[in-house]
Amino acid sequence: MTIELLATLNPEQRQAVTSEATRVLVLAGAGSGKTRVLVHRVGWLVEQHLATPYNILAVTFTNKAAGEMRGRIEELLQQPTRQMWVGTFHGLAHRLRRAHWQDANLPEHFQILDSEDQLRAIKRILKNMQLDDARWPPKSVRNFINSRKEAGHRARHVDPQNDPFLAKMAAIYLEYEQYCQRSGLVDFAELLLRSLELWRDKPEVTAHYRQRFKHILADEFQDTNALQYAWLQLLAGDSSHLFIVGDDDQSIYGWRGARIENMQEFVDAGTEGKLVRLEQNYRSTNTILGAANALIEHNQERLGKNLWSAGERGDPIQLYRAFNEIDEARYVIDQAQAWIDKGRPPGELAILYRSNAQSRLFEETLVARGIPYRVYGGQRFFERAEIKDALGYLRLLANPADDSAFERVVNHPPRGIGSRTLEILRDAARHRDLSLHDTALALTATADLSGRARNALTTFLTLLEELKERSAGATLEEKIEQVLRASRLIEHFAAERSDKAEARVENLQELVSAARGFDEQADDEFDPLSQFLANAALEAGDNQAEAGEDCLQMMTLHSAKGLEFDQVFMVGVEEGLFPHQRSLEEQGRLEEERRLCYVGITRARKHLNICHAESRRLYGETFFPQPSRFISEIPENYIEEVRLGGQDQQPLFAPKTRFAAGIPQRGRYRNGQSIRHKKFGEGTILAIEGEGDKARIQVNFKNVGKKWLIAGFANLEPSA
């Protein structure tokens, strides 16, 4: 099998797959077959008897990528890989926590907080601490806590340095830690932090896993944060083989904690290490690759590589200079329509933009033309409100001390438990240091609540107790059916009698089907309900779009990473928008913006269109942006400027310099020009549509505001 296994690999891929080095970094360029290398590395290790599946751990960033990796490994080996740990950082950390819950000082049936539940918990803590959430925004507090955890810091490690703001944040963090510990809750960052602390504080556990996982493989290494890198390093120690795959030129998540420095540090620290560059691209034309290479060479902090293809040179990149954002959308959708009219699949078209706010005009134009489209990254199944309601009941079945779940469903569907009753419950729970569930049990036996509130709470607690009794010994599917029946969630949503109500009922019914499928593949080692709830929370944190009909795709440049299309439109490529204005003010951000542009360019297989506008109305204001510096960093021989019928544009590529060419001219008028009108007085040109005497010119006059004029009749004169 050895010859067959290696036959499909190019020399560099083969070098990486068969490397005997203890530390290997595969610098895998866009479209260079990195997943193939990871999969064949596993196949090589097993086929050469260097490891069994039991000895291999492979980690990546999304459940979708992990599932694809597992499937391809099984197909290559022609055998199941259940003994192999393949998953995301959070998924593998959760599996570890389940196996060592006592070592981690957690209850056996601890639950995972997704982002929404974490935010709800923080809001409750701020209220308990009598802090104004206008001054202490819950999302900012959540970001602070998560960033500290990702840096490996507990609340006690935060040094306020005489800063009252930092001191208060540390105090909130401490309250949050205590709340989660008391309730048996673990957020995403906590999963990894507790795993890291396990490696650090339990040497006997660490020794066991180092002995087991002789080979550790990590994908998308450029996206790792400090905590994930430390997790890998501690697990590998000095004995395990660490096989890393990544691309520093595609590191675009610095704002989310990813450290591009991890790749350089891995190279610098690696003993018996090997660096292999995968530069042959199997996706794009050489024109697209040449443009991408030239652009990214302007970044200083990179390990360096040069993409190439054995394929065709390909068509030049089409550069379109629009009058404004309306003209830009019209041009792009015209091109998309022409593509579809030739019988080509709409799904091979993608519109990429830097900001979500840019999508509106494209959506309006697509709707008007009747072209099907999807904004990539819509709300996933486990993120839908009705599904989270049902999961709330299931979470309480698994762990009655889960306060977030209790608060979500205690009065949903409505059962007469108001905000005042909940406030009494929260105060009592805080003073007694009990969960809301246990506090409710205690208060229903006293006169501390009104008769109505006490009866409503008793009804809810009785419902939970009956569900617990009925579900004993039941399958996961049966438990969910019982929850839906007893909670009356389906009846509640059906009573709304709307299109959304019907969809919500169908989603709840689909949850039963999801449980049925999950039951068949659940790990016998752990409780199926706990596994299902953990999977739901992890899926909710995975922002991959769902599959659907064949249609044009729209997405941010960040969302486009990992995807590819025959034709790509990069729009709004202008200074201040892309690169974003913030990147010009923060160190290191401009290089990340350039990497984002590199990612966008390399999404295209055959055709790439880059668009910018001379004027743009965005966020309620009109701007007159310069073309992005990224356009000027692409050599002219890769670009062809698009000139539609009747246009008389000055070339963007002026001699010697393009970026500093100034605002482009159109005929005798230009955007931003100061002019004078005989009747309306002085003003500034905002937009120009059309050419010659028939051109429509929008002017913002100092005295009378904005007006549209016809060039041939306006008699505009340059202002002194």
XYZ file of C-alpha atoms in Angstrom, residues 63-573:
511
model
C -16.750 20.350 13.801
C -17.244 20.316 10.047
C -13.489 20.144 9.394
C -13.054 17.465 12.073
C -15.846 15.364 10.538
C -14.342 15.698 7.078
C -10.911 14.717 8.388
C -12.251 11.641 10.173
C -14.204 10.556 7.086
C -11.212 10.886 4.785
C -8.956 9.012 7.203
C -11.440 6.131 7.410
C -11.752 6.074 3.620
C -7.960 5.976 3.206
C -7.372 3.309 5.854
C -10.513 1.332 5.013
C -11.153 0.838 8.715
C -13.025 2.667 11.511
C -11.099 5.197 13.590
C -13.078 5.203 16.839
C -9.929 4.819 18.919
C -8.426 7.912 17.332
C -9.207 11.274 18.936
C -10.203 13.612 16.086
C -11.986 16.847 16.942
C -11.861 20.536 17.760
C -9.863 21.968 20.653
C -13.070 22.488 22.609
C -14.495 19.098 21.693
C -11.383 17.206 22.762
C -11.061 19.283 25.926
C -14.674 18.430 26.767
C -13.978 14.722 26.267
C -10.992 15.034 28.585
C -13.062 16.842 31.222
C -15.727 14.134 31.133
C -13.112 11.472 31.783
C -11.419 13.458 34.585
C -14.214 15.502 36.139
C -13.036 14.737 39.674
C -9.452 15.830 38.939
C -10.901 19.065 37.540
C -13.052 19.665 40.650
C -16.259 19.530 38.621
C -19.563 17.716 39.179
C -19.906 14.595 37.036
C -22.733 16.076 34.962
C -21.316 19.558 34.429
C -22.837 21.523 31.539
C -21.335 23.743 28.862
C -22.364 27.394 28.608
C -22.603 28.637 25.030
C -22.026 32.324 24.278
C -25.652 33.358 24.810
C -25.967 31.533 28.127
C -22.645 32.962 29.252
C -23.923 36.463 28.503
C -27.112 35.789 30.473
C -25.072 34.603 33.453
C -22.918 37.742 33.339
C -26.014 39.969 33.247
C -27.298 38.241 36.355
C -23.978 38.718 38.154
C -23.860 42.420 37.247
C -27.356 42.819 38.654
C -26.413 41.009 41.849
C -23.382 43.292 42.216
C -25.647 46.313 41.597
C -23.549 47.409 38.617
C -25.043 49.475 35.809
C -24.735 47.495 32.582
C -24.508 50.770 30.663
C -21.164 51.394 32.344
C -20.232 47.717 32.472
C -21.574 46.312 29.162
C -22.129 42.535 29.526
C -20.504 41.791 26.159
C -17.397 43.749 27.149
C -17.265 41.850 30.445
C -17.618 38.554 28.575
C -14.803 39.509 26.199
C -12.600 40.478 29.140
C -13.202 37.167 30.937
C -12.683 35.067 27.812
C -9.530 36.910 26.787
C -8.043 36.427 30.275
C -8.861 32.728 30.186
C -7.368 32.397 26.716
C -4.189 33.937 28.112
C -4.231 31.315 30.892
C -5.181 33.755 33.674
C -7.646 33.176 36.493
C -9.339 36.091 38.276
C -6.712 35.943 41.023
C -3.976 36.473 38.420
C -5.366 39.825 37.241
C -3.197 42.632 38.567
C -5.292 45.860 38.728
C -2.126 48.021 38.834
C -4.045 50.739 40.724
C -6.573 50.869 37.900
C -10.146 51.029 39.356
C -11.668 49.790 36.086
C -9.380 46.752 35.940
C -9.979 46.069 39.634
C -13.747 46.022 39.097
C -13.415 43.767 36.049
C -11.324 41.370 38.129
C -14.010 41.385 40.820
C -16.719 40.576 38.268
C -14.522 37.800 36.859
C -14.140 36.345 40.370
C -17.918 36.412 40.952
C -18.416 34.719 37.585
C -15.882 32.005 38.462
C -17.651 31.280 41.733
C -21.068 31.256 40.054
C -19.934 28.727 37.418
C -18.246 26.515 40.007
C -21.344 26.530 42.198
C -23.659 25.759 39.267
C -21.441 23.139 37.625
C -21.070 25.217 34.443
C -18.139 25.488 32.049
C -17.811 27.994 29.188
C -15.786 27.397 26.017
C -12.598 29.074 27.244
C -12.906 27.283 30.591
C -12.848 23.897 28.846
C -9.366 24.564 27.512
C -8.102 26.340 30.616
C -9.101 23.432 32.880
C -7.468 21.004 30.466
C -4.262 23.016 30.527
C -4.366 23.071 34.334
C -4.883 19.301 34.276
C -1.712 18.816 32.196
C 0.127 21.170 34.542
C -1.151 19.988 37.942
C -1.708 16.244 37.444
C 1.566 14.808 36.118
C 0.268 11.235 36.341
C -2.664 12.104 34.036
C -0.372 13.982 31.645
C 2.062 11.047 31.563
C -0.797 8.704 30.631
C -1.870 10.810 27.653
C 1.683 11.432 26.487
C 2.209 7.681 26.524
C -1.007 7.195 24.567
C -0.766 10.005 21.998
C 2.624 9.450 20.426
C 1.578 11.514 17.407
C -0.317 14.819 17.657
C -1.478 16.583 14.486
C -2.851 20.134 14.451
C -4.522 21.899 11.528
C -4.941 25.681 10.946
C -2.140 26.368 13.427
C -2.042 30.061 12.462
C -5.415 30.453 14.196
C -4.292 29.177 17.607
C -4.284 31.489 20.607
C -1.825 31.396 23.500
C -3.929 28.889 25.475
C -4.328 26.446 22.575
C -0.604 26.560 21.775
C 0.298 25.930 25.424
C -2.257 23.068 25.491
C -0.528 21.393 22.541
C 2.964 21.964 23.912
C 2.164 20.569 27.345
C 0.405 17.520 25.933
C 3.259 16.743 23.541
C 6.051 17.299 26.054
C 9.447 16.109 24.848
C 8.353 12.648 23.745
C 5.386 12.958 21.383
C 5.685 13.863 17.697
C 4.018 17.186 16.899
C 2.918 17.636 13.273
C 1.696 21.193 12.657
C -0.018 22.485 9.500
C -0.728 26.161 8.944
C -0.261 29.259 6.807
C 0.940 32.480 8.384
C -0.272 34.370 5.302
C -3.849 33.363 6.170
C -3.759 34.435 9.824
C -6.773 36.767 9.941
C -8.224 36.291 13.427
C -5.925 38.406 15.570
C -8.986 40.298 16.853
C -10.242 36.960 18.170
C -7.037 36.116 20.029
C -5.146 34.178 17.341
C -1.372 34.686 17.574
C 0.537 34.584 14.300
C 3.655 34.604 16.486
C 2.931 30.994 17.459
C 4.229 29.800 14.089
C 7.533 31.637 14.353
C 7.937 30.558 17.981
C 7.316 26.951 16.987
C 10.054 27.196 14.352
C 12.467 28.919 16.747
C 11.845 26.505 19.628
C 11.662 23.279 17.640
C 14.429 20.800 18.376
C 14.857 18.130 15.703
C 12.337 20.185 13.776
C 11.606 20.376 10.072
C 9.943 23.095 7.973
C 8.250 21.961 4.771
C 6.714 24.474 2.350
C 3.739 23.466 0.208
C 3.713 26.025 -2.603
C 2.079 24.187 -5.520
C -1.511 25.391 -5.753
C -4.233 23.151 -7.182
C -7.009 25.748 -7.133
C -6.273 29.002 -8.938
C -4.819 30.279 -12.195
C -1.269 31.624 -12.256
C -2.589 35.152 -12.755
C -4.518 34.987 -9.486
C -1.561 33.389 -7.697
C 0.884 35.973 -9.071
C -1.322 38.800 -7.791
C -1.627 37.149 -4.372
C 2.141 36.580 -4.115
C 2.932 40.189 -5.056
C 0.422 41.545 -2.543
C 1.543 39.481 0.448
C 5.219 40.241 -0.156
C 4.516 43.692 1.301
C 4.128 42.073 4.745
C 7.343 41.981 6.761
C 6.490 39.397 9.439
C 6.142 36.134 7.513
C 7.966 32.842 7.046
C 7.761 33.248 3.283
C 6.570 31.127 0.357
C 5.611 31.596 -3.293
C 2.496 29.960 -4.705
C 2.576 28.527 -8.232
C 0.447 26.302 -10.410
C 1.119 23.814 -13.180
C -2.116 25.018 -14.792
C -2.974 27.875 -17.135
C -2.098 31.541 -16.824
C -5.780 32.469 -16.837
C -7.703 35.661 -17.489
C -6.508 38.988 -16.061
C -8.132 40.304 -12.892
C -10.992 42.643 -13.793
C -10.806 45.994 -11.988
C -13.983 48.092 -11.983
C -14.138 51.678 -10.772
C -17.750 52.468 -9.932
C -19.363 55.906 -9.713
C -20.818 54.977 -6.322
C -22.046 51.963 -4.346
C -25.208 51.731 -6.482
C -23.180 51.501 -9.665
C -20.901 48.940 -7.982
C -23.846 46.697 -7.068
C -25.337 47.064 -10.567
C -22.058 46.075 -12.227
C -21.534 43.034 -10.005
C -25.081 41.742 -10.399
C -24.929 42.344 -14.176
C -21.843 40.137 -14.291
C -23.514 37.528 -12.098
C -26.591 37.523 -14.330
C -24.442 37.046 -17.430
C -22.720 34.103 -15.715
C -26.033 32.450 -14.846
C -27.507 33.126 -18.316
C -24.687 31.023 -19.795
C -25.931 28.046 -17.784
C -23.189 28.186 -15.174
C -23.992 27.230 -11.549
C -24.876 30.229 -9.322
C -23.146 28.511 -6.402
C -19.788 29.158 -8.060
C -20.280 32.917 -7.656
C -19.257 34.749 -4.478
C -19.444 38.398 -3.437
C -16.926 39.169 -0.690
C -16.963 42.333 1.411
C -15.105 43.669 4.429
C -18.163 44.819 6.388
C -21.610 43.238 6.748
C -23.143 46.663 6.208
C -22.083 46.467 2.538
C -24.437 43.585 1.786
C -27.698 45.565 1.784
C -27.507 47.026 -1.729
C -26.410 43.737 -3.256
C -29.314 41.971 -1.568
C -31.794 44.577 -2.821
C -30.432 44.299 -6.359
C -30.489 40.510 -6.300
C -34.086 40.478 -5.063
C -35.092 42.929 -7.781
C -33.459 40.722 -10.431
C -34.926 37.521 -9.016
C -31.490 35.923 -8.552
C -31.352 33.399 -5.692
C -28.692 34.132 -3.097
C -27.612 33.271 0.422
C -25.835 35.381 3.015
C -23.350 32.812 4.253
C -23.269 32.127 7.985
C -26.966 32.184 8.908
C -28.356 31.042 12.218
C -27.719 27.352 12.813
C -30.144 24.782 14.127
C -28.885 24.673 17.714
C -28.791 28.482 17.903
C -32.534 28.872 17.258
C -34.528 30.109 20.225
C -37.075 27.297 20.309
C -34.315 24.665 20.232
C -32.482 26.370 23.087
C -35.755 26.367 25.045
C -36.095 22.591 24.688
C -32.416 22.125 25.518
C -32.973 24.183 28.669
C -35.339 21.517 30.019
C -32.899 18.776 29.044
C -30.052 20.609 30.780
C -32.069 20.734 33.987
C -32.690 17.001 33.689
C -28.948 16.441 33.468
C -28.016 19.030 36.085
C -30.704 20.736 38.249
C -28.070 23.225 39.497
C -27.776 24.788 36.015
C -29.006 28.307 36.832
C -28.847 29.554 33.232
C -31.165 26.781 32.049
C -33.462 27.349 35.052
C -33.845 31.050 34.226
C -34.506 30.336 30.567
C -37.406 27.908 31.045
C -38.869 28.584 34.492
C -41.548 30.779 32.914
C -41.415 29.506 29.344
C -44.045 28.726 28.266
C -45.598 31.298 30.639
C -46.808 29.821 33.929
C -47.240 32.895 36.122
C -43.683 33.267 37.442
C -42.865 36.942 37.061
C -39.733 39.044 37.353
C -40.440 39.844 41.029
C -40.520 36.157 41.937
C -37.274 35.591 40.054
C -35.679 38.530 41.852
C -36.612 36.989 45.228
C -35.199 33.661 44.049
C -31.913 35.207 42.931
C -31.427 37.122 46.179
C -32.177 34.054 48.273
C -29.883 31.879 46.163
C -27.037 34.356 46.595
C -27.473 34.617 50.357
C -27.846 30.856 50.845
C -25.123 29.993 48.294
C -27.511 27.572 46.573
C -28.629 26.980 43.003
C -31.905 28.523 41.879
C -33.473 25.066 41.747
C -32.550 24.208 45.336
C -33.575 27.681 46.482
C -36.971 27.258 44.809
C -37.437 23.928 46.617
C -36.684 25.634 49.924
C -38.877 28.711 49.353
C -41.950 26.755 48.254
C -41.995 25.252 51.731
C -42.084 28.687 53.403
C -44.278 31.768 53.420
C -41.599 33.929 51.756
C -43.506 33.880 48.462
C -47.063 34.891 47.638
C -49.524 32.044 47.259
C -49.739 32.475 43.501
C -45.970 32.537 43.024
C -45.529 29.569 45.343
C -48.105 27.530 43.430
C -46.549 28.405 40.059
C -43.077 27.455 41.252
C -44.380 24.229 42.775
C -46.001 23.316 39.451
C -42.698 23.880 37.648
C -40.654 21.877 40.164
C -43.204 19.051 40.029
C -42.909 19.038 36.236
C -39.124 18.646 36.486
C -39.435 15.861 39.037
C -41.969 13.980 36.907
C -39.747 14.344 33.845
C -36.823 12.962 35.805
C -38.859 9.922 36.905
C -40.318 9.260 33.454
C -36.987 9.576 31.672
C -35.153 7.095 33.881
C -33.992 4.346 31.555
C -35.462 6.051 28.478
C -33.550 6.570 25.249
C -32.372 10.057 24.316
C -35.117 10.278 21.690
C -37.768 9.311 24.256
C -36.466 11.864 26.760
C -36.807 14.676 24.243
C -40.286 13.553 23.229
C -41.288 13.566 26.911
C -39.847 17.054 27.409
C -41.708 18.448 24.393
C -44.949 16.839 25.527
C -44.734 17.780 29.221
C -43.416 21.323 28.682
C -46.101 22.039 26.029
C -43.534 23.971 23.978
C -45.015 22.749 20.691
C -48.516 23.838 21.699
C -47.131 27.184 22.841
C -45.494 27.976 19.500
C -48.332 26.493 17.438
C -50.734 28.902 19.186
C -48.885 31.860 17.614
C -50.380 30.893 14.229
C -47.722 32.520 12.072
C -45.144 31.427 9.492
C -42.485 31.547 12.179
C -44.633 29.450 14.484
C -44.863 26.688 11.900
C -41.102 26.734 11.374
C -40.512 26.603 15.135
C -42.773 23.590 15.537
C -40.948 21.851 12.668
C -37.612 22.633 14.294
C -38.726 21.115 17.604
C -39.895 18.035 15.749
C -36.552 17.863 13.990
C -34.840 17.896 17.396
C -36.357 14.461 18.025
C -34.862 13.236 14.736
C -31.506 14.703 15.708
C -31.661 12.781 18.992
C -32.498 9.584 17.150
C -29.427 9.921 14.938
C -27.224 10.901 17.873
C -28.340 7.897 19.932
C -26.962 5.597 17.240
C -23.451 7.063 17.381
C -23.143 8.069 21.061
C -20.040 6.992 22.935
C -20.946 4.220 25.386
C -18.365 5.599 27.804
C -20.499 8.622 28.764
C -24.158 9.491 29.395
C -25.919 10.072 26.003
C -27.863 13.093 27.271
C -24.705 14.837 28.497
C -22.989 14.072 25.191
C -25.946 15.419 23.222
C -26.084 18.645 25.234
C -22.343 19.147 24.874
C -22.580 18.569 21.128
C -25.428 21.100 20.876
C -23.412 23.743 22.734
C -20.303 23.106 20.645
C -22.303 23.184 17.394
C -23.869 26.481 18.418
C -20.344 27.936 18.674
C -19.456 26.720 15.183
C -20.257 29.403 12.676
C -20.168 27.358 9.444
C -23.162 27.910 7.072
C -25.640 25.159 6.386
C -25.972 23.558 2.967
C -28.851 24.669 0.762
C -29.965 25.256 -2.792
C -27.497 26.188 -5.520
C -27.338 29.978 -5.348
C -25.001 32.938 -5.350
C -23.025 33.308 -2.111
C -22.475 36.547 -0.197
C -20.175 36.804 2.791
C -17.555 38.773 4.639
C -13.938 38.140 3.737
C -13.439 36.530 7.149
C -16.257 34.065 6.462
C -14.761 33.150 3.078
C -11.670 31.502 4.538
C -11.559 27.831 3.582
C -13.982 28.242 0.663
C -13.383 28.501 -3.077
C -15.400 29.630 -6.103
C -14.956 29.836 -9.871
C -15.707 33.571 -9.879
C -15.177 35.971 -6.990
C -16.154 39.628 -6.654
C -14.197 41.576 -4.027
C -16.131 44.808 -3.485
C -15.496 48.025 -1.595
C -11.716 47.749 -1.958
